[in-house]
Short mmCIF file of C-alpha atoms in Angstrom, two decimals:
data_model
loop_
_atom_site.label_atom_id
_atom_site.label_comp_id
_atom_site.label_asym_id
_atom_site.label_seq_id
_atom_site.Cartn_x
_atom_site.Cartn_y
_atom_site.Cartn_z
CA MET T 1 -42.88 -1.94 6.95
CA VAL T 2 -39.78 -0.02 6.19
CA SER T 3 -40.04 1.58 3.19
CA VAL T 4 -36.77 0.99 0.01
CA GLY T 5 -35.74 3.81 0.04
CA THR T 6 -35.48 3.86 3.62
CA ARG T 7 -33.19 0.42 3.58
CA ILE T 8 -31.47 2.66 0.90
CA GLU T 9 -30.26 5.01 2.93
CA SER T 10 -29.88 3.12 6.29
CA ALA T 11 -27.38 0.83 4.28
CA ARG T 12 -26.39 4.13 2.13
CA ALA T 13 -25.48 5.66 5.57
CA ALA T 14 -23.12 2.65 6.70
CA VAL T 15 -20.45 1.84 4.01
CA ALA T 16 -20.76 5.90 3.60
CA ALA T 17 -18.65 6.15 6.45
CA VAL T 18 -16.12 3.06 5.81
CA PRO T 19 -12.85 4.70 5.91
CA ASP T 20 -10.08 4.14 3.21
CA PRO T 21 -7.24 2.01 4.36
CA GLU T 22 -4.41 3.92 2.43
CA ILE T 23 -6.24 7.67 3.70
CA PRO T 24 -7.34 6.78 6.83
CA VAL T 25 -8.80 10.53 7.08
CA LEU T 26 -10.88 9.73 4.11
CA THR T 27 -14.27 7.48 3.84
CA ILE T 28 -14.61 5.46 0.62
CA ASP T 29 -17.34 8.03 0.05
CA ASP T 30 -14.74 11.13 0.15
CA LEU T 31 -12.31 9.25 -1.95
CA GLY T 32 -15.34 8.30 -4.59
CA ILE T 33 -15.01 4.84 -5.07
CA LEU T 34 -18.38 4.26 -3.61
CA ARG T 35 -19.91 3.64 -6.10
CA GLY T 36 -23.92 2.71 -5.10
CA VAL T 37 -26.16 1.61 -3.22
CA ASP T 38 -29.58 -0.45 -4.66
CA GLU T 39 -32.12 -2.81 -3.72
CA GLU T 40 -32.64 -5.95 -6.20
CA ASP T 41 -35.26 -8.23 -5.71
CA GLY T 42 -35.17 -7.41 -1.52
CA THR T 43 -31.92 -7.43 -1.59
CA ILE T 44 -28.94 -4.69 -0.50
CA VAL T 45 -26.39 -4.25 -3.93
CA VAL T 46 -23.19 -1.68 -3.10
CA THR T 47 -21.60 -0.73 -5.60
CA ILE T 48 -18.11 0.01 -5.72
CA THR T 49 -14.63 1.01 -7.98
CA PRO T 50 -11.34 0.77 -7.23
CA THR T 51 -9.25 3.73 -8.06
CA TYR T 52 -7.15 1.88 -9.94
CA SER T 53 -7.51 -2.08 -11.68
CA GLY T 54 -4.68 -3.82 -9.13
CA CYS T 55 -5.22 -1.72 -5.89
CA PRO T 56 -3.98 -3.77 -2.67
CA ALA T 57 -6.87 -2.42 -0.93
CA MET T 58 -10.17 -2.95 -2.12
CA ASP T 59 -10.58 -6.77 -0.69
CA HIS T 60 -9.55 -4.83 2.39
CA ILE T 61 -12.64 -2.23 1.40
CA ARG T 62 -15.11 -5.51 0.05
CA GLU T 63 -15.19 -6.62 3.65
CA GLU T 64 -15.17 -3.68 5.65
CA VAL T 65 -18.49 -2.91 3.85
CA GLY T 66 -20.14 -6.15 4.39
CA ARG T 67 -19.09 -5.51 7.93
CA ALA T 68 -20.64 -2.05 8.19
CA LEU T 69 -24.02 -3.53 6.07
CA THR T 70 -23.61 -6.23 8.77
CA GLY T 71 -23.30 -4.65 11.67
CA ALA T 72 -26.55 -2.07 9.98
CA GLY T 73 -28.82 -5.56 9.81
CA PHE T 74 -28.22 -6.09 6.35
CA PRO T 75 -26.03 -9.37 6.47
CA ASP T 76 -27.77 -10.64 3.55
CA ALA T 77 -26.63 -8.03 0.87
CA GLU T 78 -24.24 -8.39 -1.77
CA VAL T 79 -20.89 -5.71 -1.95
CA ARG T 80 -20.41 -5.87 -6.44
CA THR T 81 -16.89 -4.53 -7.80
CA VAL T 82 -16.80 -2.57 -10.56
CA TYR T 83 -14.29 -1.75 -13.61
CA SER T 84 -16.48 0.23 -15.88
CA PRO T 85 -16.41 3.39 -16.10
CA ALA T 86 -12.19 3.54 -14.61
CA TRP T 87 -12.07 5.32 -11.26
CA THR T 88 -10.97 8.94 -11.71
CA THR T 89 -10.24 11.32 -8.84
CA ASP T 90 -13.21 13.92 -10.74
CA TRP T 91 -14.96 11.62 -8.58
CA MET T 92 -13.16 12.36 -4.91
CA SER T 93 -15.60 14.87 -3.02
CA GLU T 94 -14.58 18.50 -2.28
CA GLU T 95 -14.99 17.50 1.56
CA GLY T 96 -12.73 14.48 0.51
CA LYS T 97 -10.08 17.14 -1.08
CA ARG T 98 -10.37 19.27 1.77
CA LYS T 99 -9.03 16.16 3.95
CA LEU T 100 -6.68 15.24 1.86
CA GLU T 101 -4.44 18.83 2.21
CA GLU T 102 -5.30 18.77 6.89
CA PHE T 103 -3.92 15.57 6.81
CA GLY T 104 -0.59 17.05 5.08
CA ILE T 105 -1.59 15.84 1.26
CA ALA T 106 -2.06 18.39 -1.30
CA PRO T 107 -5.33 17.12 -3.30
CA PRO T 108 -5.45 16.33 -7.19
CA GLY T 109 -5.67 18.91 -9.11
CA SER T 110 -7.24 19.44 -12.69
CA THR T 111 -4.64 19.18 -15.23
CA GLY T 112 -3.57 15.53 -14.72
CA ASN T 113 -0.23 16.18 -15.49
CA VAL T 114 1.24 15.37 -12.29
CA LEU T 115 4.91 16.88 -14.21
CA THR T 116 3.92 19.96 -14.98
CA GLU T 117 1.08 20.88 -12.49
CA GLN T 118 1.15 23.31 -10.11
CA VAL T 119 1.19 21.95 -6.28
CA ARG T 120 0.03 23.70 -3.11
CA CYS T 121 2.40 22.89 -0.70
CA PRO T 122 -0.93 21.61 2.54
CA HIS T 123 1.37 22.91 5.16
CA CYS T 124 2.58 26.99 4.27
CA GLY T 125 0.81 27.21 1.38
CA SER T 126 3.84 27.63 -1.26
CA ILE T 127 3.20 26.99 -4.95
CA GLN T 128 7.47 26.92 -4.79
CA THR T 129 7.40 23.42 -4.45
CA ARG T 130 9.38 20.09 -6.95
CA ILE T 131 8.15 16.87 -7.40
CA VAL T 132 10.91 14.59 -6.08
CA SER T 133 9.76 11.13 -7.15
CA GLN T 134 6.16 10.13 -9.14
CA PHE T 135 5.61 7.60 -6.60
CA GLY T 136 5.13 8.64 -2.96
CA SER T 137 4.03 6.16 -0.21
CA THR T 138 1.18 4.11 -2.61
CA ALA T 139 0.69 4.76 -6.44
CA CYS T 140 -1.64 7.14 -5.74
CA LYS T 141 0.45 9.96 -5.02
CA ALA T 142 3.84 11.70 -6.54
CA LEU T 143 6.26 12.17 -3.70
CA TYR T 144 7.14 16.08 -3.20
CA ARG T 145 9.42 18.79 -1.76
CA CYS T 146 8.40 22.58 -0.60
CA SER T 147 10.95 24.63 -1.81
CA ALA T 148 9.73 27.94 1.04
CA CYS T 149 8.96 25.52 4.45
CA LEU T 150 11.27 22.48 3.89
CA GLU T 151 8.92 20.47 4.07
CA PRO T 152 8.04 16.59 1.71
CA PHE T 153 4.27 15.64 1.35
CA ASP T 154 2.25 13.75 -1.14
CA HIS T 155 0.50 14.86 -3.55
CA PHE T 156 -2.68 12.60 -4.48
CA LYS T 157 -2.10 12.01 -8.48
CA PRO T 158 -4.91 13.20 -10.87
CA ILE T 159 -6.28 10.94 -12.80
#
């Protein structure tokens, strides 16, 4: 007999490894959108929260979570999307922020103001950077350029 704790741990491990479709170096666990894995009346229930209410990747993420659960032996699992509390970059793991920087995306800071935050270049480490556009390759990122190495880069906006 497999204990409830072991089933939850197994299901969590499977879904925690699901990559974010927009930033595939991050998992949904790194990103902090994996809110919980529980068991209710014998059914595994996974709770996810979008980075913002209109996130176009959520349908894909929900499908990938379902595939991961089926592959781990939980074909009848349920995936729930919750909007409250709203996602925040504070939920990102330190490992996730490190992965972003290694990928060339400046991780979110803590000011919450993309226009006044001092952003370090993920390529050379300089703080001599300037915002080019409040919107980068996705709505959750801003586009910056480094004055030291002249490289453009995305900055994951603090929310």
